[in-house]
Coordinates of C-alpha atoms and ligand atoms in Angstrom, one line a residue:
X1 CA 0.0 0.0 0.0
X2 CA 1.3 3.4 -0.9
X3 CA 1.9 6.2 1.7
X4 CA -0.9 8.2 0.3
X5 CA -3.2 5.2 0.4
X6 CA -2.5 5.0 4.2
X7 CA -3.4 8.6 4.6
X8 CA -5.4 10.0 1.6
X9 CA -6.9 12.9 3.4
X10 CA -4.2 14.5 5.7
X11 CA -5.5 17.2 8.2
X12 CA -3.6 19.9 6.3
X13 CA -3.1 19.1 2.7
X14 CA -0.6 22.1 2.4
X15 CA 1.8 20.1 4.8
X16 CA 1.2 16.7 3.2
X17 CA 4.5 15.3 1.9
X18 CA 2.6 13.3 -0.6
X19 CA 0.5 15.9 -2.1
X20 CA 1.9 15.6 -5.5
X21 CA 1.1 11.9 -5.9
X22 CA -2.4 12.3 -7.3
X23 CA -2.5 16.1 -7.9
X24 CA -4.3 17.8 -10.7
X25 CA -1.7 20.3 -11.9
X26 CA -2.7 23.2 -14.1
X27 CA 0.0 24.5 -16.4
X28 CA 0.1 28.3 -16.9
X29 CA 2.0 29.6 -19.8
X30 CA 2.3 33.0 -18.2
X31 CA 2.7 35.3 -21.1
X32 CA -0.6 34.0 -22.6
X33 CA -2.7 33.7 -19.4
X34 CA -3.9 37.1 -18.2
X35 CA -2.4 40.5 -18.7
X36 CA -3.0 42.8 -15.8
X37 CA -0.9 45.8 -17.0
X38 CA -2.1 45.9 -20.6
X39 CA 1.2 45.5 -22.4
X40 CA 0.0 42.6 -24.4
X41 CA 2.0 40.1 -22.4
X42 CA 0.4 38.0 -19.6
X43 CA 2.0 38.6 -16.2
X44 CA 2.1 37.6 -12.6
X45 CA -0.4 40.1 -11.3
X46 CA -2.7 38.7 -14.0
X47 CA -2.3 35.3 -12.5
X48 CA -2.9 36.5 -9.0
X49 CA -6.2 38.1 -10.2
X50 CA -7.3 34.7 -11.5
X51 CA -6.6 32.7 -8.4
X52 CA -10.4 32.5 -7.7
X53 CA -10.8 31.0 -11.2
X54 CA -8.2 28.4 -10.5
X55 CA -9.8 27.6 -7.1
X56 CA -13.1 27.3 -8.7
X57 CA -11.7 25.1 -11.4
X58 CA -10.5 22.8 -8.6
X59 CA -6.9 22.2 -9.3
X60 CA -4.4 21.2 -6.6
X61 CA -1.3 22.9 -8.1
X62 CA -0.2 25.4 -10.7
X63 CA 2.9 24.9 -12.8
X64 CA 4.3 28.1 -14.3
X65 CA 6.3 28.0 -17.5
X66 CA 9.3 30.4 -17.3
X67 CA 8.6 33.9 -16.2
X68 CA 12.3 34.9 -15.9
X69 CA 13.9 37.8 -17.9
X70 CA 14.1 36.7 -21.4
X71 CA 14.4 37.9 -24.9
X72 CA 11.8 35.3 -25.8
X73 CA 13.8 33.6 -28.5
X74 CA 12.2 30.4 -27.3
X75 CA 9.1 31.7 -25.5
X76 CA 11.0 32.2 -22.1
X77 CA 13.0 28.9 -22.2
X78 CA 15.9 31.1 -23.0
X79 CA 16.5 32.5 -19.5
X80 CA 18.7 35.6 -18.8
X81 CA 18.5 35.5 -15.1
X82 CA 17.3 32.4 -13.0
X83 CA 16.5 34.4 -9.9
X84 CA 14.4 37.3 -11.2
X85 CA 11.1 38.0 -12.8
X86 CA 10.9 39.5 -16.3
X87 CA 10.0 43.1 -15.6
X88 CA 7.3 42.9 -18.2
X89 CA 5.8 40.2 -16.1
X90 CA 6.2 41.7 -12.7
X91 CA 8.7 41.8 -9.8
X92 CA 9.8 39.4 -7.1
X93 CA 7.1 41.1 -4.9
X94 CA 4.5 40.3 -7.4
X95 CA 5.8 36.8 -7.3
X96 CA 5.5 36.6 -3.5
X97 CA 2.0 38.1 -3.8
X98 CA 1.0 35.4 -6.3
X99 CA 2.5 32.5 -4.3
X100 CA 0.7 33.8 -1.2
X101 CA -2.7 34.0 -3.1
X102 CA -2.3 30.5 -4.6
X103 CA -1.3 29.1 -1.2
X104 CA -4.2 30.7 0.6
X105 CA -6.5 29.1 -1.9
X106 CA -4.9 25.8 -1.1
X107 CA -3.0 25.6 -4.4
X108 CA 0.6 24.5 -4.7
X109 CA 3.1 26.3 -6.9
X110 CA 5.6 24.6 -9.2
X111 CA 8.1 26.6 -11.3
X112 CA 10.0 25.7 -14.4
X113 CA 13.8 25.3 -14.2
X114 CA 15.7 25.3 -17.4
X115 CA 19.1 23.8 -16.6
X116 CA 20.4 22.6 -20.0
X117 CA 20.9 26.0 -21.5
X118 CA 20.8 29.7 -20.5
X119 CA 20.0 32.5 -23.0
X120 CA 22.8 34.1 -24.9
X121 CA 22.1 37.2 -22.8
X122 CA 22.8 35.6 -19.5
X123 CA 25.7 37.3 -17.6
X124 CA 27.8 34.1 -17.8
X125 CA 27.5 33.9 -21.6
X126 CA 28.3 37.5 -22.1
X127 CA 31.3 37.0 -19.9
X128 CA 32.3 33.8 -21.9
X129 CA 32.1 35.7 -25.2
X130 CA 34.2 38.6 -23.7
X131 CA 36.9 36.1 -22.4
X132 CA 39.5 34.2 -24.3
X133 CA 39.5 30.7 -25.6
X134 CA 40.2 28.3 -22.8
X135 CA 39.2 30.7 -20.1
X136 CA 37.2 29.8 -16.9
X137 CA 34.4 31.8 -18.2
X138 CA 34.2 29.8 -21.5
X139 CA 34.2 26.4 -19.6
X140 CA 30.8 27.1 -18.1
X141 CA 29.5 26.4 -21.6
X142 CA 30.6 24.1 -24.3
X143 CA 33.1 25.8 -26.6
X144 CA 35.2 23.9 -29.1
X145 CA 37.5 24.8 -32.0
X146 CA 36.1 24.2 -35.4
X147 CA 37.2 21.6 -38.0
X148 CA 38.5 22.0 -41.5
X149 CA 41.9 23.6 -42.4
X150 CA 40.9 27.0 -40.9
X151 CA 38.5 25.8 -38.3
X152 CA 35.6 27.3 -40.3
X153 CA 33.5 24.1 -40.1
X154 CA 31.7 23.2 -37.0
X155 CA 33.1 20.6 -34.5
X156 CA 30.5 18.1 -35.7
X157 CA 27.5 17.8 -38.0
X158 CA 25.0 17.7 -35.2
X159 CA 21.6 19.2 -35.8
X160 CA 19.8 21.3 -33.3
X161 CA 16.3 20.2 -32.0
X162 CA 14.8 23.3 -33.7
X163 CA 16.4 22.8 -37.0
X164 CA 19.9 23.9 -38.4
X165 CA 23.2 23.1 -37.1
X166 CA 23.8 22.6 -33.3
X167 CA 27.0 24.8 -33.2
X168 CA 27.3 28.5 -33.6
X169 CA 30.6 30.3 -34.4
X170 CA 31.7 33.3 -32.3
X171 CA 33.9 36.1 -33.5
X172 CA 37.3 34.7 -32.5
X173 CA 36.5 31.6 -34.5
X174 CA 35.5 29.1 -31.7
X175 CA 32.0 27.4 -31.8
X176 CA 29.6 26.8 -28.9
X177 CA 27.1 24.0 -28.7
X178 CA 23.3 24.7 -28.6
X179 CA 21.0 21.7 -28.7
X180 CA 18.1 24.2 -29.2
X181 CA 18.2 27.7 -30.7
X182 CA 21.5 29.6 -31.1
X183 CA 20.2 32.0 -28.5
X184 CA 20.2 28.9 -26.0
X185 CA 23.9 28.0 -25.3
X186 CA 24.3 24.6 -23.4
X187 CA 25.8 24.7 -20.1
X188 CA 28.8 22.4 -19.2
X189 CA 27.5 20.4 -16.3
X190 CA 30.9 19.1 -15.6
X191 CA 31.8 22.5 -14.3
X192 CA 31.3 22.5 -10.5
X193 CA 30.3 26.2 -10.8
X194 CA 27.3 25.3 -12.9
X195 CA 26.3 22.7 -10.4
X196 CA 26.6 25.1 -7.5
X197 CA 24.7 27.8 -9.3
X198 CA 21.7 25.7 -9.9
X199 CA 21.7 24.6 -6.2
X200 CA 21.6 28.2 -5.4
X201 CA 18.7 28.8 -7.7
X202 CA 16.7 25.9 -6.5
X203 CA 17.3 27.1 -2.9
X204 CA 16.3 30.6 -3.8
X205 CA 12.8 29.5 -5.1
X206 CA 12.4 26.9 -2.4
X207 CA 13.0 29.4 0.3
X208 CA 10.4 31.7 -1.4
X209 CA 7.8 29.0 -0.8
X210 CA 7.8 27.3 -4.1
X211 CA 6.5 23.7 -3.7
X212 CA 8.1 22.0 -6.7
X213 CA 10.0 22.2 -9.9
X214 CA 9.4 21.1 -13.5
X215 CA 12.8 20.3 -15.0
X216 CA 13.2 21.3 -18.7
X217 CA 15.0 18.8 -21.0
X218 CA 16.0 16.9 -17.9
X219 CA 17.7 14.2 -20.0
X220 CA 20.3 16.4 -21.7
X221 CA 22.5 17.9 -19.0
X222 CA 25.2 15.2 -18.8
X223 CA 27.3 15.2 -21.9
X224 CA 30.3 13.2 -23.0
X225 CA 32.0 15.3 -25.7
X226 CA 35.3 13.3 -25.8
X227 CA 36.8 13.6 -29.3
X228 CA 36.3 12.4 -31.9
X229 CA 32.7 13.4 -31.8
X230 CA 30.5 10.9 -33.5
X231 CA 28.7 12.0 -36.7
X232 CA 24.9 12.2 -36.9
X233 CA 24.8 9.2 -39.1
X234 CA 26.8 7.2 -36.5
X235 CA 24.5 8.3 -33.8
X236 CA 21.4 7.4 -35.8
X237 CA 22.8 4.0 -36.5
X238 CA 23.2 3.3 -32.7
X239 CA 19.3 2.9 -32.5
X240 CA 17.2 3.7 -29.6
X241 CA 19.8 4.9 -27.2
X242 CA 19.0 2.4 -24.5
X243 CA 22.5 2.0 -23.2
X244 CA 23.0 5.6 -21.9
X245 CA 25.9 6.0 -24.3
X246 CA 24.6 8.8 -26.4
X247 CA 26.9 11.9 -26.2
X248 CA 24.1 14.1 -24.8
X249 CA 20.7 12.4 -24.5
X250 CA 19.9 10.4 -21.4
X251 CA 23.3 9.6 -20.1
X252 CA 23.5 7.7 -16.8
X253 CA 25.7 10.4 -15.2
X254 CA 22.7 12.8 -15.3
X255 CA 21.2 11.0 -12.3
X256 CA 24.2 12.1 -10.2
X257 CA 23.0 15.7 -10.7
X258 CA 19.5 14.9 -9.6
X259 CA 20.7 13.0 -6.5
X260 CA 22.3 16.2 -5.3
X261 CA 19.1 18.1 -6.0
X262 CA 17.1 15.6 -4.1
X263 CA 19.2 16.1 -0.9
X264 CA 18.5 19.8 -1.3
X265 CA 14.7 19.2 -1.8
X266 CA 14.5 16.9 1.2
X267 CA 15.8 19.6 3.5
X268 CA 12.5 21.2 3.2
X269 CA 9.2 20.4 5.0
X270 CA 7.3 19.2 3.1
X271 CA 10.1 18.1 0.7
X272 CA 10.2 20.1 -2.5
X273 CA 9.0 18.0 -5.6
X274 CA 10.2 17.8 -9.1
X275 CA 9.0 16.4 -12.3
X276 CA 11.3 15.6 -15.1
X277 CA 10.6 16.5 -18.8
X278 CA 12.6 13.6 -20.2
X279 CA 11.8 12.4 -23.6
X280 CA 13.4 9.0 -23.1
X281 CA 12.5 5.5 -23.8
X282 CA 9.8 4.3 -21.4
X283 CA 12.1 1.7 -20.0
X284 CA 14.5 4.5 -18.9
X285 CA 12.1 6.8 -17.4
X286 CA 12.0 5.2 -14.0
X287 CA 15.3 6.5 -12.9
X288 CA 14.3 10.2 -13.4
X289 CA 11.2 9.5 -11.3
X290 CA 12.9 7.6 -8.4
X291 CA 12.7 8.8 -4.9
X292 CA 16.5 9.4 -4.9
X293 CA 16.1 11.5 -8.1
X294 CA 13.5 14.0 -9.2
X295 CA 10.7 11.9 -7.8
X296 CA 8.3 12.1 -10.9
X297 CA 8.8 12.1 -14.7
X298 CA 6.4 13.1 -17.3
X299 CA 4.9 10.2 -19.2
X300 CA 3.9 11.5 -22.7
X301 CA 2.6 8.2 -24.0
X302 CA -1.0 9.2 -24.0
X303 CA -0.2 12.5 -25.6
X304 CA 1.4 10.7 -28.5
X305 CA -1.3 8.0 -28.9
X306 CA -4.3 8.0 -31.1
X307 CA -7.8 7.9 -29.5
X308 CA -7.7 4.1 -29.3
X309 CA -8.9 1.7 -26.5
X310 CA -6.1 -0.9 -27.0
X311 CA -3.3 1.7 -27.1
X312 CA -4.7 3.5 -24.1
X313 CA -5.0 0.3 -22.2
X314 CA -1.4 -0.6 -23.0
X315 CA -0.1 2.7 -22.0
X316 CA -2.0 2.8 -18.7
X317 CA -1.0 -0.7 -17.8
X318 CA 2.7 -0.1 -18.6
X319 CA 2.9 3.2 -16.7
X320 CA 1.1 2.0 -13.6
X321 CA 3.5 -1.0 -13.5
X322 CA 6.5 1.3 -13.9
X323 CA 5.2 3.7 -11.2
X324 CA 4.8 0.8 -8.8
X325 CA 8.3 -0.3 -9.5
X326 CA 10.0 3.0 -8.9
X327 CA 7.9 4.3 -6.0
X328 CA 6.7 7.3 -7.9
X329 CA 3.2 7.9 -8.9
X330 CA 2.4 8.0 -12.6
X331 CA 1.9 11.2 -14.5
X332 CA -0.7 11.8 -17.3
X333 CA -0.6 14.5 -19.9
X334 CA -2.8 15.2 -23.0
X335 CA -1.7 18.7 -23.8
X336 CA 1.0 21.1 -23.0
X337 CA 2.6 24.2 -24.6
X338 CA 4.7 22.2 -27.0
X339 CA 2.1 20.2 -28.8
X340 CA -1.2 20.5 -30.9
X341 CA -4.1 20.8 -28.5
X342 CA -5.7 17.4 -27.9
X343 CA -9.2 18.6 -28.9
X344 CA -7.6 19.2 -32.4
X345 CA -5.5 16.1 -32.5
X346 CA -8.5 13.9 -32.0
X347 CA -10.5 15.8 -34.6
X348 CA -8.0 15.2 -37.4
X349 CA -8.6 12.4 -39.9
X350 CA -5.1 10.9 -39.4
X351 CA -3.7 9.5 -36.3
X352 CA -1.9 12.2 -34.3
X353 CA 1.5 10.5 -34.6
X354 CA 3.8 13.2 -35.6
X355 CA 1.7 16.0 -34.2
X356 CA 3.3 15.6 -30.8
X357 CA 6.7 14.1 -31.1
X358 CA 9.4 15.0 -28.5
X359 CA 13.0 15.7 -28.1
X360 CA 14.2 12.2 -28.8
X361 CA 17.2 13.2 -30.7
X362 CA 15.3 13.0 -33.9
X363 CA 13.8 16.4 -33.6
X364 CA 10.3 17.8 -32.9
X365 CA 7.4 17.6 -35.3
X366 CA 4.6 20.0 -34.9
X367 CA 1.7 20.1 -37.4
X368 CA 0.0 23.3 -36.5
X369 CA -1.7 23.6 -39.9
X370 CA -5.1 21.9 -39.2
X371 CA -7.8 23.2 -41.5
X372 CA -9.8 22.3 -43.4
X373 CA -9.8 18.7 -42.4
X374 CA -10.4 19.2 -38.7
X375 CA -13.8 17.9 -37.3
X376 CA -14.0 20.2 -34.4
X377 CA -17.0 18.6 -32.8
X378 CA -15.5 15.2 -32.9
X379 CA -12.2 16.4 -31.7
X380 CA -13.7 18.1 -28.6
X381 CA -16.0 15.2 -27.9
X382 CA -13.1 12.8 -27.8
X383 CA -10.9 15.2 -25.9
X384 CA -13.6 15.5 -23.2
X385 CA -13.8 11.7 -23.0
X386 CA -10.0 11.2 -22.9
X387 CA -9.6 14.0 -20.3
X388 CA -12.2 12.3 -18.0
X389 CA -10.6 9.0 -18.4
X390 CA -7.2 10.6 -17.5
X391 CA -8.7 12.3 -14.5
X392 CA -9.9 8.9 -13.1
X393 CA -6.4 7.3 -13.3
X394 CA -4.2 6.8 -10.3
X395 CA -1.3 9.3 -10.3
X396 CA -1.2 13.1 -11.2
X397 CA -2.8 14.6 -14.2
X398 CA -1.2 17.7 -15.9
X399 CA -3.7 20.0 -17.5
X400 CA -2.7 22.8 -19.8
X401 CA -4.4 26.3 -19.7
X402 CA -7.3 26.6 -22.2
X403 CA -8.1 22.9 -22.4
X404 CA -10.7 23.5 -19.8
X405 CA -12.3 25.7 -22.4
X406 CA -12.1 23.1 -25.1
X407 CA -9.9 25.3 -27.1
X408 CA -8.6 24.1 -30.4
X409 CA -5.2 24.7 -31.8
X410 CA -5.2 28.1 -33.6
X411 CA -4.1 27.4 -37.1
X412 CA -4.7 30.7 -38.7
X413 CA -1.8 32.7 -37.5
X414 CA -0.1 34.7 -40.2
X415 CA 3.5 33.7 -40.7
X416 CA 4.7 37.2 -39.8
X417 CA 3.1 36.9 -36.3
X418 CA 4.6 33.5 -35.5
X419 CA 7.1 33.6 -32.8
X420 CA 8.2 29.9 -32.4
X421 CA 11.8 29.2 -33.5
X422 CA 10.6 25.8 -34.7
X423 CA 8.7 27.7 -37.4
X424 CA 11.4 30.2 -38.3
X425 CA 14.2 27.6 -38.4
X426 CA 12.3 25.1 -40.5
X427 CA 11.6 27.4 -43.5
X428 CA 7.9 27.4 -42.8
X429 CA 7.7 23.5 -43.1
X430 CA 6.7 23.1 -39.5
X431 CA 4.0 25.6 -38.3
X432 CA 5.5 25.5 -34.7
X433 CA 3.9 25.7 -31.4
X434 CA 2.3 29.2 -31.4
X435 CA -1.2 27.7 -32.1
X436 CA -1.5 26.3 -28.5
X437 CA 0.0 29.5 -26.9
X438 CA -2.6 32.1 -28.0
X439 CA -3.7 34.3 -25.1
X440 CA -6.8 32.9 -23.3
X441 CA -10.3 34.4 -23.9
X442 CA -11.9 35.5 -20.7
X443 CA -14.7 37.6 -21.9
X444 CA -16.8 37.4 -25.2
X445 CA -15.9 40.9 -26.3
X446 CA -13.6 43.8 -25.3
X447 CA -10.0 44.1 -26.4
X448 CA -8.2 40.7 -26.6
X449 CA -11.3 38.9 -25.2
X450 CA -10.6 40.1 -21.7
X451 CA -7.0 38.9 -21.8
X452 CA -5.8 42.5 -21.2
X453 CA -6.5 45.9 -22.3
X454 CA -3.5 46.2 -24.7
X455 CA -4.1 43.5 -27.3
X456 CA -2.7 40.1 -27.4
X457 CA 0.8 39.1 -28.5
X458 CA -0.5 36.4 -30.7
X459 CA -3.7 37.0 -32.8
X460 CA -6.8 35.5 -31.3
X461 CA -9.5 33.9 -33.6
X462 CA -13.1 35.1 -33.8
X463 CA -14.3 31.7 -32.2
X464 CA -12.9 33.0 -29.0
X465 CA -16.0 35.0 -28.5
X466 CA -18.1 31.8 -27.9
X467 CA -15.4 29.9 -26.0
X468 CA -14.7 32.7 -23.5
X469 CA -14.8 31.9 -19.9
X470 CA -17.6 34.4 -19.3
X471 CA -19.8 32.6 -21.8
X472 CA -19.0 29.1 -20.6
X473 CA -19.7 30.0 -16.9
X474 CA -23.4 30.6 -17.9
X475 CA -23.8 27.4 -19.8
X476 CA -24.4 24.3 -17.6
X477 CA -23.1 21.9 -20.4
X478 CA -20.0 23.9 -21.3
X479 CA -16.5 22.3 -21.3
X480 CA -15.5 24.6 -18.4
X481 CA -18.4 23.4 -16.3
X482 CA -17.6 19.9 -17.3
X483 CA -14.0 20.2 -16.0
X484 CA -15.2 21.9 -12.8
X485 CA -17.5 19.0 -12.0
X486 CA -14.9 16.4 -13.1
X487 CA -12.2 17.9 -10.8
X488 CA -14.6 18.3 -7.9
X489 CA -15.7 14.7 -8.1
X490 CA -12.0 13.6 -8.6
X491 CA -11.0 15.3 -5.4
X492 CA -13.9 13.6 -3.5
X493 CA -13.4 10.2 -5.1
X494 CA -9.6 10.1 -5.0
X495 CA -8.3 7.1 -3.1
X496 CA -5.4 4.6 -3.1
X497 CA -3.3 4.5 -6.3
X498 CA -4.8 1.3 -7.5
X499 CA -6.9 0.3 -10.5
X500 CA -8.9 -2.8 -11.4
X501 CA -9.8 -3.5 -15.0
X502 CA -13.3 -4.7 -15.5
X503 CA -14.5 -6.8 -18.3
X504 CA -15.6 -4.9 -21.3
X505 CA -16.0 -5.0 -25.1
X506 CA -12.7 -4.4 -27.1
X507 CA -13.5 -0.8 -27.9
X508 CA -14.4 0.1 -24.3
X509 CA -12.2 0.7 -21.2
X510 CA -13.8 0.2 -17.9
X511 CA -12.0 0.2 -14.5
X512 CA -12.7 0.6 -10.9
X513 CA -10.8 2.4 -8.3
X514 CA -10.8 1.4 -4.6
X515 CA -14.0 2.7 -2.9
X516 CA -16.1 1.7 -5.9
X517 CA -15.4 4.8 -8.3
X518 CA -15.8 3.5 -11.8
X519 CA -14.8 5.0 -15.2
X520 CA -15.9 3.7 -18.5
X521 CA -15.0 5.0 -21.9
X522 CA -16.5 4.0 -25.2
X523 CA -13.8 4.4 -27.9
X524 CA -16.0 2.5 -30.5
X525 CA -18.5 3.5 -33.2
X526 CA -21.6 1.9 -31.4
X527 CA -23.3 2.8 -28.2
X528 CA -22.7 0.2 -25.4
X529 CA -24.7 -0.6 -22.2
X530 CA -23.7 1.3 -19.1
X531 CA -22.7 -0.9 -16.1
X532 CA -24.7 -1.0 -12.9
X533 CA -24.3 2.0 -10.7
X534 CA -25.1 5.6 -10.1
X535 CA -23.9 7.9 -12.8
X536 CA -21.7 10.7 -11.3
X537 CA -20.7 12.5 -14.4
X538 CA -20.3 12.0 -18.1
X539 CA -18.3 13.8 -20.9
X540 CA -21.4 14.0 -23.1
X541 CA -25.0 13.2 -22.8
X542 CA -26.0 9.7 -22.1
X543 CA -28.6 7.8 -24.2
X544 CA -30.8 6.3 -21.5
X545 CA -28.8 3.2 -20.2
X546 CA -26.4 3.5 -23.1
X547 CA -23.0 5.0 -23.4
X548 CA -22.6 6.7 -26.7
X549 CA -19.5 6.5 -28.9
X550 CA -16.6 8.8 -27.8
X551 CA -17.9 9.2 -24.4
X552 CA -16.7 8.6 -20.7
X553 CA -18.9 8.1 -17.8
X554 CA -18.2 7.8 -14.0
X555 CA -20.2 5.7 -11.8
X556 CA -20.3 4.8 -8.1
Ligands
LIG601 C1 11.1 21.9 -23.5 C2 10.1 23.0 -23.4 O1 8.9 22.5 -23.0 C3 10.1 23.7 -24.7 O2 9.0 24.7 -24.8 C4 11.4 24.4 -25.0 O3 11.4 24.9 -26.3 C5 12.5 23.3 -24.9 N1 12.4 22.5 -23.8 C6 13.9 24.0 -24.8 O4 14.0 24.7 -23.6

């Protein structure tokens, strides 16, 4: 029996060291959530103003994507200063106010840490550029001489995740490594100064009352760049990278870094939590999630799967087994700021494979272009069914801002307005990730649909008038009210981290949680009979005693 099973409802949930195990975590992409000062960018006071909304939604925690000073070469994942707030988003005082407001509403706060790379405007990188070859300042990053007779060729032919070469030349002729955009130079994690610096940053936010951390590209920090560097073709020939021998993805030494972090997290009461963003083979995810490591790791399997009963069941079974083996609880994700929204994925005629591929060394693929083949109604119906299934699973569920409004990917963004480097570095082949980052609609009219008084930094579509929060609040059958009810019931029904599969037709998934809570999803084309029990909630209207296609129901 798990610890949380022994004590599912502690007297003070804010002090519960196991709070994360089955939390519903809501991801905020701060620049697109709510803009209090009317400059077109969402900000921290905007989030504070929406704490009542988050409380009413019923989430247990909020994860904030980066809010640090940044030139936004990669939406804030290019950090200039890890211990400050972007002045356009507020100040440290605003941060403290936001944290206090969340905490008094009983909501935990997780912040994003980006340790693989800084921005090229970070003080250390500026110092590295101003310092000579071989200097201590350069050794905080990964500088190398070039190849070819005059060093004018990069040290290797490696490609960056966002497209284009992974090495950038600096004026004195050396090259630096950037696995992502050139504005995101990779740190050298063999340098003790880098290690110490991040411990200071983790302590800084932990002391400020942050409850947990989401670790960006957690599988890339450890690198072995012993020469000669393998070519891309040689790396590709090595296959799935299950032996920890790739020069930068998922090396075993990376866990030494997280063991140090864990010691720091455990100095706090309750211990600070962490979740790894690690696009690694499922068989290697467990070490990131171990109690000696970060404690949890994202499982992106559902997010990459088609709406299919067999596939969902395989994924659920495998991940629950893995969670049981590591001591972590499982994580579930259907949408985030990097992938096409799930309401859209499920409404496209083809399987979503390719619309949500991660950093596996082979690059990212985002198909933001969705019209005219999108069946919006079908996509949303399936999204609601999949979300409800996800919320009934043992483990923590990560929700992405706007999915509670049933938002679709915004496809109609003019190229000139697109911000994502994945678009700009792929000659327009890949639409990039802007379509899921469009500022949220809070009201049916007014400038930027209530996002702020100064417009929105990405253009919002007309359909936001009907999907706005203000409209959905008044409609009992809206997706917003559907999420609110689902989260409320989830909180009440939540119990030990166990699941029992019940017999069902092939296109149906039916399971029971301890205490009798049942979830049944019909992935098939024909209605099926509902099991015995009292219906608590459903993702679409029920047809008498029947569960229609693309629908989930909960029963007790
Ligand atoms: C993963 C983040 O989720 C993504 O948005 C970012 O572009 C890359 N890491 C690089 O930091």
